[in-house]
mmCIF file of C-alpha atoms and ligand atoms in Angstrom:
data_model
loop_
_atom_site.group_PDB
_atom_site.id
_atom_site.type_symbol
_atom_site.label_atom_id
_atom_site.label_comp_id
_atom_site.label_asym_id
_atom_site.label_seq_id
_atom_site.Cartn_x
_atom_site.Cartn_y
_atom_site.Cartn_z
ATOM 1 C CA UNK A 13 64.918 255.058 58.157
ATOM 2 C CA UNK A 14 67.004 252.257 58.852
ATOM 3 C CA UNK A 15 67.125 251.352 62.548
ATOM 4 C CA UNK A 16 69.695 249.628 64.453
ATOM 5 C CA UNK A 17 70.068 246.477 66.478
ATOM 6 C CA UNK A 18 70.377 248.691 69.329
ATOM 7 C CA UNK A 19 67.346 250.734 68.689
ATOM 8 C CA UNK A 20 65.491 247.626 68.433
ATOM 9 C CA UNK A 21 66.731 246.719 71.962
ATOM 10 C CA UNK A 22 66.165 250.073 73.500
ATOM 11 C CA UNK A 23 61.961 250.042 72.477
ATOM 12 C CA UNK A 24 61.957 246.111 73.970
ATOM 13 C CA UNK A 25 63.311 247.304 77.004
ATOM 14 C CA UNK A 26 60.957 250.218 77.427
ATOM 15 C CA UNK A 27 58.451 248.326 76.395
ATOM 16 C CA UNK A 28 59.436 245.941 79.428
ATOM 17 C CA UNK A 29 58.424 249.164 81.661
ATOM 18 C CA UNK A 30 55.736 250.100 79.820
ATOM 19 C CA UNK A 31 53.994 246.810 80.781
ATOM 20 C CA UNK A 32 54.480 246.792 84.269
ATOM 21 C CA UNK A 33 52.218 249.880 84.728
ATOM 22 C CA UNK A 34 49.848 249.862 81.840
ATOM 23 C CA UNK A 35 46.803 251.298 83.887
ATOM 24 C CA UNK A 36 48.886 254.267 84.215
ATOM 25 C CA UNK A 37 50.520 255.079 81.325
ATOM 26 C CA UNK A 38 47.358 254.283 79.176
ATOM 27 C CA UNK A 39 45.308 257.062 81.456
ATOM 28 C CA UNK A 40 48.682 259.413 80.649
ATOM 29 C CA UNK A 41 48.414 258.597 77.070
ATOM 30 C CA UNK A 42 44.921 259.949 76.866
ATOM 31 C CA UNK A 43 45.145 262.916 78.832
ATOM 32 C CA UNK A 44 47.593 264.255 76.501
ATOM 33 C CA UNK A 45 46.049 263.447 73.581
ATOM 34 C CA UNK A 46 43.091 265.137 75.379
ATOM 35 C CA UNK A 47 44.955 268.216 76.031
ATOM 36 C CA UNK A 48 45.955 268.884 72.742
ATOM 37 C CA UNK A 49 43.038 267.558 70.606
ATOM 38 C CA UNK A 50 39.973 267.687 72.967
ATOM 39 C CA UNK A 51 37.381 267.416 70.434
ATOM 40 C CA UNK A 52 39.272 263.799 69.913
ATOM 41 C CA UNK A 53 37.484 262.654 73.229
ATOM 42 C CA UNK A 54 33.908 261.966 71.425
ATOM 43 C CA UNK A 55 35.389 259.926 69.264
ATOM 44 C CA UNK A 56 36.406 257.260 71.545
ATOM 45 C CA UNK A 57 32.988 255.193 72.450
ATOM 46 C CA UNK A 58 34.060 254.304 75.914
ATOM 47 C CA UNK A 59 34.867 258.099 76.586
ATOM 48 C CA UNK A 60 31.807 259.733 74.946
ATOM 49 C CA UNK A 61 29.605 259.379 78.123
ATOM 50 C CA UNK A 62 31.818 260.895 80.942
ATOM 51 C CA UNK A 63 33.199 264.164 81.736
ATOM 52 C CA UNK A 64 36.297 263.038 82.432
ATOM 53 C CA UNK A 65 39.057 260.371 81.561
ATOM 54 C CA UNK A 66 37.206 256.889 83.666
ATOM 55 C CA UNK A 67 40.601 256.087 85.783
ATOM 56 C CA UNK A 68 40.054 252.200 85.510
ATOM 57 C CA UNK A 69 38.323 251.863 82.591
ATOM 58 C CA UNK A 70 39.329 248.088 81.308
ATOM 59 C CA UNK A 71 38.531 249.073 77.355
ATOM 60 C CA UNK A 72 40.687 252.416 77.508
ATOM 61 C CA UNK A 73 43.487 250.467 78.828
ATOM 62 C CA UNK A 74 43.016 247.528 76.488
ATOM 63 C CA UNK A 75 43.243 249.984 73.542
ATOM 64 C CA UNK A 76 46.066 252.144 74.561
ATOM 65 C CA UNK A 77 47.500 248.361 75.199
ATOM 66 C CA UNK A 78 47.451 247.919 71.607
ATOM 67 C CA UNK A 79 48.692 250.993 70.383
ATOM 68 C CA UNK A 80 51.875 250.652 72.337
ATOM 69 C CA UNK A 81 52.503 246.871 71.149
ATOM 70 C CA UNK A 82 51.487 247.629 67.463
ATOM 71 C CA UNK A 83 54.389 250.389 67.436
ATOM 72 C CA UNK A 84 56.804 248.299 69.497
ATOM 73 C CA UNK A 85 56.216 245.473 66.780
ATOM 74 C CA UNK A 86 56.272 248.108 64.083
ATOM 75 C CA UNK A 87 59.843 249.075 65.211
ATOM 76 C CA UNK A 88 61.099 245.468 65.677
ATOM 77 C CA UNK A 89 59.624 244.754 61.984
ATOM 78 C CA UNK A 90 61.068 247.698 60.606
ATOM 79 C CA UNK A 91 64.496 246.807 61.697
ATOM 80 C CA UNK A 92 64.182 243.131 61.120
ATOM 81 C CA UNK A 93 62.516 243.323 57.639
ATOM 82 C CA UNK A 94 63.102 247.344 56.612
ATOM 83 C CA UNK A 95 59.386 247.621 56.310
ATOM 84 C CA UNK A 96 55.937 247.402 58.632
ATOM 85 C CA UNK A 97 54.908 243.654 58.230
ATOM 86 C CA UNK A 98 51.532 243.740 60.345
ATOM 87 C CA UNK A 99 49.001 241.055 59.020
ATOM 88 C CA UNK A 100 47.551 242.916 55.789
ATOM 89 C CA UNK A 101 43.890 241.802 58.123
ATOM 90 C CA UNK A 102 45.080 243.641 60.796
ATOM 91 C CA UNK A 103 45.879 246.722 58.718
ATOM 92 C CA UNK A 104 43.022 246.561 56.701
ATOM 93 C CA UNK A 105 40.659 246.569 59.438
ATOM 94 C CA UNK A 106 42.399 249.359 61.369
ATOM 95 C CA UNK A 107 42.118 251.267 58.267
ATOM 96 C CA UNK A 108 38.510 250.879 58.512
ATOM 97 C CA UNK A 109 37.775 251.650 61.532
ATOM 98 C CA UNK A 110 39.723 255.202 61.519
ATOM 99 C CA UNK A 111 38.115 255.960 58.323
ATOM 100 C CA UNK A 112 34.715 255.309 59.632
ATOM 101 C CA UNK A 113 35.656 257.528 62.894
ATOM 102 C CA UNK A 114 36.762 260.537 60.415
ATOM 103 C CA UNK A 115 40.580 260.239 61.836
ATOM 104 C CA UNK A 116 42.952 263.155 60.559
ATOM 105 C CA UNK A 117 46.205 263.414 59.172
ATOM 106 C CA UNK A 118 46.684 266.000 61.828
ATOM 107 C CA UNK A 119 45.306 263.909 64.590
ATOM 108 C CA UNK A 120 48.075 261.101 63.876
ATOM 109 C CA UNK A 121 51.001 263.879 64.791
ATOM 110 C CA UNK A 122 48.830 264.755 68.059
ATOM 111 C CA UNK A 123 49.040 260.995 69.010
ATOM 112 C CA UNK A 124 52.524 260.792 67.952
ATOM 113 C CA UNK A 125 53.792 263.176 70.268
ATOM 114 C CA UNK A 126 51.576 261.918 72.968
ATOM 115 C CA UNK A 127 52.628 258.303 72.668
ATOM 116 C CA UNK A 128 56.296 259.242 72.844
ATOM 117 C CA UNK A 129 55.984 262.080 75.460
ATOM 118 C CA UNK A 130 54.713 259.293 77.443
ATOM 119 C CA UNK A 131 57.115 256.578 76.681
ATOM 120 C CA UNK A 132 59.924 259.655 77.859
ATOM 121 C CA UNK A 133 57.902 259.955 81.570
ATOM 122 C CA UNK A 134 57.890 256.056 81.788
ATOM 123 C CA UNK A 135 61.608 255.292 81.218
ATOM 124 C CA UNK A 136 62.841 258.431 82.626
ATOM 125 C CA UNK A 137 66.560 258.815 82.679
ATOM 126 C CA UNK A 138 66.901 255.716 80.028
ATOM 127 C CA UNK A 139 65.367 258.431 77.432
ATOM 128 C CA UNK A 140 67.298 259.119 74.660
ATOM 129 C CA UNK A 141 67.383 260.365 71.040
ATOM 130 C CA UNK A 142 68.013 257.047 70.459
ATOM 131 C CA UNK A 143 64.517 255.451 71.760
ATOM 132 C CA UNK A 144 63.236 258.757 70.656
ATOM 133 C CA UNK A 145 64.431 257.731 66.558
ATOM 134 C CA UNK A 146 63.659 254.009 66.968
ATOM 135 C CA UNK A 147 59.568 254.620 68.419
ATOM 136 C CA UNK A 148 59.290 258.083 66.297
ATOM 137 C CA UNK A 149 59.925 255.547 63.237
ATOM 138 C CA UNK A 150 58.057 252.577 64.237
ATOM 139 C CA UNK A 151 54.857 255.136 64.549
ATOM 140 C CA UNK A 152 55.743 256.787 61.594
ATOM 141 C CA UNK A 153 55.952 253.651 59.724
ATOM 142 C CA UNK A 154 52.455 252.452 61.016
ATOM 143 C CA UNK A 155 50.397 255.610 60.698
ATOM 144 C CA UNK A 156 51.626 256.036 57.090
ATOM 145 C CA UNK A 157 50.281 251.988 56.844
ATOM 146 C CA UNK A 158 46.931 253.156 58.486
ATOM 147 C CA UNK A 159 46.404 256.156 56.210
ATOM 148 C CA UNK A 160 47.093 254.143 53.519
ATOM 149 C CA UNK A 161 44.515 251.622 53.906
ATOM 150 C CA UNK A 162 42.559 254.593 54.870
ATOM 151 C CA UNK A 163 42.786 256.231 51.836
ATOM 152 C CA UNK A 164 42.716 253.000 49.929
ATOM 153 C CA UNK A 165 39.091 252.241 51.553
ATOM 154 C CA UNK A 166 37.728 256.047 51.065
ATOM 155 C CA UNK A 167 38.521 255.191 46.952
HETATM 156 C C1 HEM B 28 40.521 252.525 67.462
HETATM 157 C C2 HEM B 28 45.497 251.699 66.990
HETATM 158 C C3 HEM B 28 45.134 256.187 65.492
HETATM 159 C C4 HEM B 28 41.301 257.457 67.373
HETATM 160 C C5 HEM B 28 41.956 251.691 67.163
HETATM 161 C C6 HEM B 28 42.282 250.406 67.552
HETATM 162 C C7 HEM B 28 43.640 250.364 67.501
HETATM 163 C C8 HEM B 28 43.852 251.602 67.041
HETATM 164 C C9 HEM B 28 44.158 248.912 67.565
HETATM 165 C C10 HEM B 28 41.212 249.700 67.991
HETATM 166 C C11 HEM B 28 40.576 249.194 66.712
HETATM 167 C C12 HEM B 28 39.162 247.920 66.963
HETATM 168 O O1 HEM B 28 38.479 248.535 67.212
HETATM 169 O O2 HEM B 28 39.434 246.720 66.685
HETATM 170 C C13 HEM B 28 45.930 252.766 66.492
HETATM 171 C C14 HEM B 28 47.260 253.091 66.550
HETATM 172 C C15 HEM B 28 47.289 254.214 65.940
HETATM 173 C C16 HEM B 28 46.559 254.995 65.811
HETATM 174 C C17 HEM B 28 48.016 252.073 66.067
HETATM 175 C C18 HEM B 28 48.299 255.122 64.786
HETATM 176 C C19 HEM B 28 49.468 254.360 64.461
HETATM 177 C C20 HEM B 28 44.493 256.827 65.832
HETATM 178 C C21 HEM B 28 44.424 258.361 65.623
HETATM 179 C C22 HEM B 28 43.443 258.499 66.466
HETATM 180 C C23 HEM B 28 42.960 257.384 66.585
HETATM 181 C C24 HEM B 28 45.701 259.605 65.690
HETATM 182 C C25 HEM B 28 42.719 260.156 66.797
HETATM 183 C C26 HEM B 28 42.273 260.419 67.804
HETATM 184 C C27 HEM B 28 40.591 255.909 67.303
HETATM 185 C C28 HEM B 28 39.433 255.859 67.797
HETATM 186 C C29 HEM B 28 38.847 254.230 67.648
HETATM 187 C C30 HEM B 28 40.851 253.678 67.652
HETATM 188 C C31 HEM B 28 38.362 256.978 68.619
HETATM 189 C C32 HEM B 28 37.864 254.109 68.510
HETATM 190 C C33 HEM B 28 37.662 253.315 69.922
HETATM 191 C C34 HEM B 28 36.728 252.693 70.591
HETATM 192 O O3 HEM B 28 35.614 253.528 70.413
HETATM 193 O O4 HEM B 28 36.271 251.714 70.059
HETATM 194 N N1 HEM B 28 42.770 252.237 67.280
HETATM 195 N N2 HEM B 28 45.021 254.080 66.268
HETATM 196 N N3 HEM B 28 43.416 256.303 66.814
HETATM 197 N N4 HEM B 28 41.381 254.793 67.264
HETATM 198 FE FE1 HEM B 28 43.328 254.466 67.052
HETATM 199 C C1 ISQ B 29 44.244 255.323 69.336
HETATM 200 N N1 ISQ B 29 43.501 254.528 68.887
HETATM 201 C C2 ISQ B 29 43.262 253.738 69.575
HETATM 202 C C3 ISQ B 29 43.540 253.742 71.022
HETATM 203 C C4 ISQ B 29 43.717 254.747 71.522
HETATM 204 C C5 ISQ B 29 44.367 254.989 72.830
HETATM 205 C C6 ISQ B 29 44.937 256.176 72.979
HETATM 206 C C7 ISQ B 29 45.942 256.730 72.355
HETATM 207 C C8 ISQ B 29 45.506 256.538 71.083
HETATM 208 C C9 ISQ B 29 44.697 255.675 70.473
#
């Protein structure tokens, strides 16, 4: 799906809002994922040993930031180049990390939904169908690229 310039602006705007409160949105993102897919908790090395989602865990926040940021970059590239152009080495690395952990296709849907709902909550009344479409398209491209690397790696 081709994205509009306005959608790129909307995504950049919402990223600015997310950036201001990473500790909180990181936790929310994880809580949402765990609600739908509790078994995913043990996949994360920094969550495995605790009963709850740790509130002030730098590793957790760093991971969540990467997910938000990569998706945001993916939207921008999709707009500018019509495709995701994250460096091949990064994609290969992400493919192998997720393959090794055993992430499934369905879990990509869970994370997608959790990501969109977290952004929706963060931006409040600025949320719109256009914004959702942009973040969703960016995520889909990124997820497809990671899944392709995973299948490549597995072969
Ligand atoms: C690790 C991004 C989807 C579970 C990572 C890392 C990044 C990342 C950047 C860190 C890699 C490193 O350590 O160098 C993404 C993006 C996704 C995605 C952009 C979707 C487009 C998923 C899904 C799951 C998942 C669907 C399933 C629940 C994990 C786990 C780790 C990881 C368990 C390892 C964390 C650790 O213990 O260090 N991901 N991910 N990811 N991802 Fe994802
Ligand atoms: C997927 N991969 C790595 C880190 C993550 C953090 C939050 C939600 C999903 C993630």
